[in-house]
mmCIF file of C-alpha atoms in Angstrom:
data_model
loop_
_atom_site.group_PDB
_atom_site.id
_atom_site.type_symbol
_atom_site.label_atom_id
_atom_site.label_comp_id
_atom_site.label_asym_id
_atom_site.label_seq_id
_atom_site.Cartn_x
_atom_site.Cartn_y
_atom_site.Cartn_z
ATOM 1 C CA GLU A 1 4.002 16.313 -5.811
ATOM 2 C CA ILE A 2 5.629 13.173 -7.444
ATOM 3 C CA VAL A 3 3.557 11.493 -10.059
ATOM 4 C CA LEU A 4 4.139 7.966 -10.832
ATOM 5 C CA THR A 5 2.852 6.694 -14.277
ATOM 6 C CA GLN A 6 2.366 2.965 -14.843
ATOM 7 C CA SER A 7 2.329 1.497 -18.348
ATOM 8 C CA PRO A 8 0.773 -0.524 -20.073
ATOM 9 C CA ALA A 9 -2.783 -0.349 -18.071
ATOM 10 C CA THR A 10 -2.974 -4.062 -19.439
ATOM 11 C CA LEU A 11 -0.672 -6.697 -20.088
ATOM 12 C CA SER A 12 -2.096 -9.693 -21.841
ATOM 13 C CA LEU A 13 0.210 -12.689 -21.618
ATOM 14 C CA SER A 14 0.041 -16.554 -21.617
ATOM 15 C CA PRO A 15 1.570 -18.636 -18.595
ATOM 16 C CA GLY A 16 5.079 -19.019 -19.269
ATOM 17 C CA GLU A 17 5.723 -15.688 -21.286
ATOM 18 C CA ARG A 18 8.054 -12.590 -19.776
ATOM 19 C CA ALA A 19 6.102 -9.719 -18.383
ATOM 20 C CA THR A 20 7.634 -6.379 -18.356
ATOM 21 C CA LEU A 21 5.778 -3.737 -16.256
ATOM 22 C CA SER A 22 6.641 0.271 -16.421
ATOM 23 C CA CYS A 23 6.741 2.873 -13.560
ATOM 24 C CA ARG A 24 7.746 6.649 -14.863
ATOM 25 C CA ALA A 25 7.965 9.340 -11.716
ATOM 26 C CA SER A 26 7.283 12.704 -12.759
ATOM 27 C CA GLN A 27 11.119 13.412 -11.138
ATOM 28 C CA SER A 28 14.026 11.501 -9.752
ATOM 29 C CA VAL A 29 12.962 9.245 -6.901
ATOM 30 C CA SER A 30 16.999 7.914 -6.935
ATOM 31 C CA SER A 31 16.070 3.933 -5.730
ATOM 32 C CA SER A 32 13.015 4.981 -3.730
ATOM 33 C CA LEU A 33 10.559 2.752 -5.060
ATOM 34 C CA ALA A 34 8.640 -0.248 -4.276
ATOM 35 C CA TRP A 35 6.153 -2.857 -6.156
ATOM 36 C CA TYR A 36 3.051 -4.647 -5.075
ATOM 37 C CA GLN A 37 0.896 -7.398 -6.393
ATOM 38 C CA GLN A 38 -2.746 -7.351 -5.718
ATOM 39 C CA LYS A 39 -5.306 -10.434 -6.511
ATOM 40 C CA PRO A 40 -8.765 -10.028 -6.353
ATOM 41 C CA GLY A 41 -10.106 -9.699 -2.724
ATOM 42 C CA GLN A 42 -7.031 -9.674 -1.285
ATOM 43 C CA ALA A 43 -4.734 -6.878 0.530
ATOM 44 C CA PRO A 44 -1.486 -5.707 -1.613
ATOM 45 C CA ARG A 45 1.642 -7.888 -1.017
ATOM 46 C CA LEU A 46 5.129 -6.454 -1.011
ATOM 47 C CA LEU A 47 7.306 -7.496 -3.641
ATOM 48 C CA ILE A 48 10.139 -5.184 -4.406
ATOM 49 C CA TYR A 49 11.391 -2.815 -2.402
ATOM 50 C CA ASP A 50 14.181 -0.325 -2.928
ATOM 51 C CA ALA A 51 13.701 -0.780 -6.475
ATOM 52 C CA SER A 52 15.763 -3.952 -6.815
ATOM 53 C CA ASN A 53 15.490 -5.899 -3.632
ATOM 54 C CA ARG A 54 13.210 -8.750 -3.168
ATOM 55 C CA ALA A 55 10.874 -8.784 -0.130
ATOM 56 C CA THR A 56 10.878 -11.819 2.254
ATOM 57 C CA GLY A 57 9.475 -15.095 0.127
ATOM 58 C CA ILE A 58 9.330 -13.431 -2.827
ATOM 59 C CA PRO A 59 9.953 -15.955 -5.969
ATOM 60 C CA ALA A 60 13.407 -15.375 -7.730
ATOM 61 C CA ARG A 61 10.885 -14.952 -11.286
ATOM 62 C CA PHE A 62 10.200 -11.202 -10.070
ATOM 63 C CA SER A 63 12.776 -8.662 -10.304
ATOM 64 C CA GLY A 64 12.998 -4.889 -10.028
ATOM 65 C CA THR A 65 15.396 -2.616 -11.887
ATOM 66 C CA GLY A 66 15.613 1.105 -12.520
ATOM 67 C CA SER A 67 16.733 4.428 -10.857
ATOM 68 C CA GLY A 68 16.237 7.830 -11.408
ATOM 69 C CA THR A 69 12.835 8.397 -13.096
ATOM 70 C CA ASP A 70 12.175 5.151 -14.798
ATOM 71 C CA PHE A 71 11.860 1.511 -13.145
ATOM 72 C CA THR A 72 10.852 -1.851 -14.383
ATOM 73 C CA LEU A 73 9.205 -4.827 -12.638
ATOM 74 C CA THR A 74 10.061 -7.917 -14.812
ATOM 75 C CA ILE A 75 8.307 -11.308 -14.388
ATOM 76 C CA SER A 76 10.611 -13.710 -15.927
ATOM 77 C CA SER A 77 8.273 -16.701 -16.607
ATOM 78 C CA LEU A 78 4.763 -16.179 -15.717
ATOM 79 C CA GLU A 79 3.178 -18.670 -13.081
ATOM 80 C CA PRO A 80 -0.846 -18.800 -13.094
ATOM 81 C CA GLU A 81 -0.825 -17.237 -9.902
ATOM 82 C CA ASP A 82 1.124 -13.773 -11.019
ATOM 83 C CA PHE A 83 -2.159 -12.798 -13.031
ATOM 84 C CA ALA A 84 -2.951 -10.276 -11.080
ATOM 85 C CA VAL A 85 -2.806 -5.538 -10.423
ATOM 86 C CA TYR A 86 0.449 -4.393 -9.711
ATOM 87 C CA TYR A 87 1.180 -1.345 -8.351
ATOM 88 C CA CYS A 88 4.730 0.549 -7.681
ATOM 89 C CA GLN A 89 5.004 3.310 -4.686
ATOM 90 C CA GLN A 90 7.180 6.174 -3.870
ATOM 91 C CA GLY A 91 6.794 7.715 -0.629
ATOM 92 C CA LEU A 92 2.873 8.878 -0.472
ATOM 93 C CA THR A 93 2.480 8.258 -3.741
ATOM 94 C CA PHE A 94 1.153 5.319 -5.873
ATOM 95 C CA GLY A 95 0.988 4.611 -9.653
ATOM 96 C CA GLY A 96 -2.292 3.891 -10.836
ATOM 97 C CA GLY A 97 -1.521 0.112 -11.893
ATOM 98 C CA THR A 98 -1.222 -2.671 -14.023
ATOM 99 C CA LYS A 99 -3.190 -5.639 -14.777
ATOM 100 C CA VAL A 100 -1.550 -8.604 -15.853
ATOM 101 C CA GLU A 101 -4.408 -10.711 -17.340
ATOM 102 C CA ILE A 102 -4.416 -14.223 -19.148
ATOM 103 C CA LYS A 103 -4.373 -13.969 -22.766
ATOM 104 C CA GLN B 1 5.348 -12.798 12.122
ATOM 105 C CA VAL B 2 4.156 -9.427 12.737
ATOM 106 C CA GLN B 3 0.300 -9.221 11.640
ATOM 107 C CA LEU B 4 -2.091 -6.236 11.456
ATOM 108 C CA ARG B 5 -5.766 -6.301 11.743
ATOM 109 C CA GLU B 6 -8.329 -3.172 10.882
ATOM 110 C CA SER B 7 -11.603 -3.148 13.184
ATOM 111 C CA GLY B 8 -14.343 -0.716 13.314
ATOM 112 C CA PRO B 9 -18.265 0.212 12.210
ATOM 113 C CA GLY B 10 -18.770 -0.864 7.968
ATOM 114 C CA LEU B 11 -21.367 1.785 7.786
ATOM 115 C CA VAL B 12 -20.807 5.796 8.732
ATOM 116 C CA LYS B 13 -23.600 8.301 7.821
ATOM 117 C CA PRO B 14 -22.653 11.243 5.637
ATOM 118 C CA SER B 15 -21.205 14.132 7.434
ATOM 119 C CA GLN B 16 -20.224 11.786 10.447
ATOM 120 C CA THR B 17 -16.879 10.443 11.396
ATOM 121 C CA LEU B 18 -14.976 7.375 10.281
ATOM 122 C CA SER B 19 -12.819 5.568 13.046
ATOM 123 C CA LEU B 20 -10.986 2.535 12.267
ATOM 124 C CA THR B 21 -8.348 0.828 14.717
ATOM 125 C CA CYS B 22 -5.757 -0.841 13.577
ATOM 126 C CA THR B 23 -3.861 -3.804 16.158
ATOM 127 C CA VAL B 24 -0.421 -5.463 15.592
ATOM 128 C CA SER B 25 0.320 -8.341 16.922
ATOM 129 C CA GLY B 26 3.613 -10.470 16.813
ATOM 130 C CA GLY B 27 5.638 -7.179 17.279
ATOM 131 C CA SER B 28 5.838 -3.902 19.067
ATOM 132 C CA ILE B 29 4.411 -0.827 17.325
ATOM 133 C CA SER B 30 6.986 1.049 19.439
ATOM 134 C CA SER B 31 10.001 -0.272 17.333
ATOM 135 C CA ASN B 32 12.172 2.306 15.928
ATOM 136 C CA THR B 33 12.351 0.762 12.758
ATOM 137 C CA TYR B 34 8.590 1.072 11.356
ATOM 138 C CA PHE B 35 6.075 3.881 10.678
ATOM 139 C CA TRP B 36 2.786 2.895 10.664
ATOM 140 C CA GLY B 37 0.217 3.644 7.966
ATOM 141 C CA TRP B 38 -3.297 3.850 6.747
ATOM 142 C CA ILE B 39 -4.219 3.430 2.951
ATOM 143 C CA ARG B 40 -7.516 2.838 1.393
ATOM 144 C CA GLN B 41 -9.001 1.599 -1.754
ATOM 145 C CA PRO B 42 -12.319 2.707 -3.427
ATOM 146 C CA ALA B 43 -14.111 -0.388 -5.133
ATOM 147 C CA GLY B 44 -12.465 -1.355 -8.849
ATOM 148 C CA LYS B 45 -9.937 1.445 -8.134
ATOM 149 C CA GLY B 46 -6.124 1.906 -7.119
ATOM 150 C CA LEU B 47 -4.587 2.515 -3.788
ATOM 151 C CA GLU B 48 -4.365 6.099 -1.777
ATOM 152 C CA TRP B 49 -2.027 6.924 1.009
ATOM 153 C CA ILE B 50 -4.189 8.496 4.003
ATOM 154 C CA GLY B 51 -1.262 9.049 6.275
ATOM 155 C CA ARG B 52 1.384 7.371 8.786
ATOM 156 C CA ILE B 53 2.416 7.828 12.458
ATOM 157 C CA TYR B 54 5.878 6.751 14.217
ATOM 158 C CA ASN B 55 5.439 5.859 17.802
ATOM 159 C CA SER B 56 6.486 9.161 19.230
ATOM 160 C CA GLY B 57 3.014 10.497 17.883
ATOM 161 C CA SER B 58 4.745 12.197 14.692
ATOM 162 C CA THR B 59 2.593 12.397 11.899
ATOM 163 C CA ASN B 60 2.247 13.077 8.029
ATOM 164 C CA TYR B 61 -0.936 13.056 6.228
ATOM 165 C CA ASN B 62 -1.708 13.061 2.367
ATOM 166 C CA PRO B 63 -2.463 16.512 1.788
ATOM 167 C CA SER B 64 -5.725 16.119 -0.075
ATOM 168 C CA LEU B 65 -7.173 14.688 3.297
ATOM 169 C CA LYS B 66 -4.815 16.590 5.664
ATOM 170 C CA SER B 67 -7.936 18.648 6.847
ATOM 171 C CA ARG B 68 -10.166 15.725 7.853
ATOM 172 C CA VAL B 69 -7.391 13.141 9.164
ATOM 173 C CA THR B 70 -6.310 12.253 12.566
ATOM 174 C CA ILE B 71 -4.014 9.280 12.780
ATOM 175 C CA SER B 72 -2.942 8.330 16.532
ATOM 176 C CA VAL B 73 -0.910 5.523 18.299
ATOM 177 C CA ASP B 74 -1.592 3.712 21.703
ATOM 178 C CA THR B 75 1.749 2.194 22.336
ATOM 179 C CA SER B 76 0.034 0.413 25.514
ATOM 180 C CA LYS B 77 -2.692 -1.504 23.441
ATOM 181 C CA ASN B 78 -0.337 -1.724 20.724
ATOM 182 C CA GLN B 79 -2.758 -0.188 18.055
ATOM 183 C CA PHE B 80 -3.128 2.840 15.977
ATOM 184 C CA SER B 81 -6.247 4.482 14.693
ATOM 185 C CA LEU B 82 -7.683 6.652 12.123
ATOM 186 C CA LYS B 83 -10.247 8.902 11.899
ATOM 187 C CA LEU B 84 -11.700 10.703 9.180
ATOM 188 C CA SER B 85 -14.215 13.514 9.453
ATOM 189 C CA SER B 86 -17.189 14.850 7.549
ATOM 190 C CA VAL B 87 -17.715 11.936 5.076
ATOM 191 C CA THR B 88 -18.745 11.988 1.869
ATOM 192 C CA ALA B 89 -19.987 8.828 -0.285
ATOM 193 C CA ALA B 90 -16.291 9.429 -1.908
ATOM 194 C CA ASP B 91 -14.674 7.883 1.192
ATOM 195 C CA THR B 92 -16.618 4.451 0.553
ATOM 196 C CA ALA B 93 -13.604 2.053 0.059
ATOM 197 C CA ILE B 94 -11.512 -0.360 1.786
ATOM 198 C CA TYR B 95 -9.524 0.465 4.524
ATOM 199 C CA TYR B 96 -5.976 -0.963 4.974
ATOM 200 C CA CYS B 97 -3.551 -0.080 7.831
ATOM 201 C CA ALA B 98 0.209 -1.426 7.221
ATOM 202 C CA ARG B 99 3.712 -1.672 8.741
ATOM 203 C CA VAL B 100 5.851 1.176 7.338
ATOM 204 C CA LEU B 101 9.399 0.311 6.273
ATOM 205 C CA ARG B 102 11.152 3.537 7.784
ATOM 206 C CA PHE B 103 14.494 2.874 6.900
ATOM 207 C CA HIS B 104 13.482 1.190 3.126
ATOM 208 C CA ASN B 105 12.018 4.187 1.553
ATOM 209 C CA GLN B 106 8.845 3.825 3.261
ATOM 210 C CA ALA B 107 7.739 0.237 1.657
ATOM 211 C CA LEU B 108 4.684 -1.276 3.222
ATOM 212 C CA ASP B 109 4.781 -4.632 4.724
ATOM 213 C CA PRO B 110 2.749 -6.098 5.907
ATOM 214 C CA TRP B 111 -0.871 -4.913 5.082
ATOM 215 C CA GLY B 112 -4.051 -5.850 7.360
ATOM 216 C CA GLN B 113 -6.669 -7.745 5.050
ATOM 217 C CA GLY B 114 -8.531 -4.538 5.025
ATOM 218 C CA THR B 115 -11.859 -3.510 5.858
ATOM 219 C CA LEU B 116 -14.844 -2.304 3.982
ATOM 220 C CA VAL B 117 -16.602 1.203 4.906
ATOM 221 C CA THR B 118 -19.497 2.337 3.264
ATOM 222 C CA VAL B 119 -20.630 6.059 3.575
ATOM 223 C CA SER B 120 -24.434 5.880 3.509
ATOM 224 C CA SER B 121 -27.494 7.280 5.687
#
C-alpha cells in the first residue's frame, strides 16, 4: 500500500508570497498524482492531475511538478482566496494535507 | 456541466447500515471515461477513500472498509449508492461522492457538496 506524506503540515505565509507544498510517496507512482484544495465547509476541488496538468478553470499561479516519489505544488503568488488545506492523492490514497494559513 | 448530489439519512444508529445515494446530473453515468466514487472525511480530519464503481458494476474498495462496504450503480436512474454496514461512532463523517477520471490516474472531479452522517443512538 502506497503512503503519501505531505509537508509541512502548516505553512504560514502572507498574500503575495510563494507557497511550496511537498508530497512524498512511499514508492514510485510515476506521474500518477493529483492535488486538491479544500476551503472550510466546502468539498475539495481538483487543482492538478497527472502531476502537472491544471484542471479546468484553475489559475495559472497553481503549478505541479514531480514524478516518481517526490511531488511539489507551487502557488506562485498567494491570493487571499488561496488560504486553505491542500491534499495530494494517488489512486485510493490521500496525503494528510497541508494547511496554508495567513501569517 | 456535470453535478453530483448526495442524499440519505443524516443520522444512523450504531450497528445499523448507512445508506447514501449520489445522483449525477448533466452527464451520463454510463460514460466509459469515468468511474464513480465515495470518499469520507471525519470532522477536522483528512480524506479517506471508500471505494469506486464502474458503469458495469465492477468495484474496488478500500481494504480497511471492504468487509462492510457495498457500492452499486443504477444506470437507469443515473445514480450510484453506498452501503456501509455495522456502523460505529468512528463512521461519523462527511460523505462525498465524486466522478473519477478513469484515464487520468483516478483524479476526482467534480465532487458533490457532501452530506454529514452522524452515528449515534
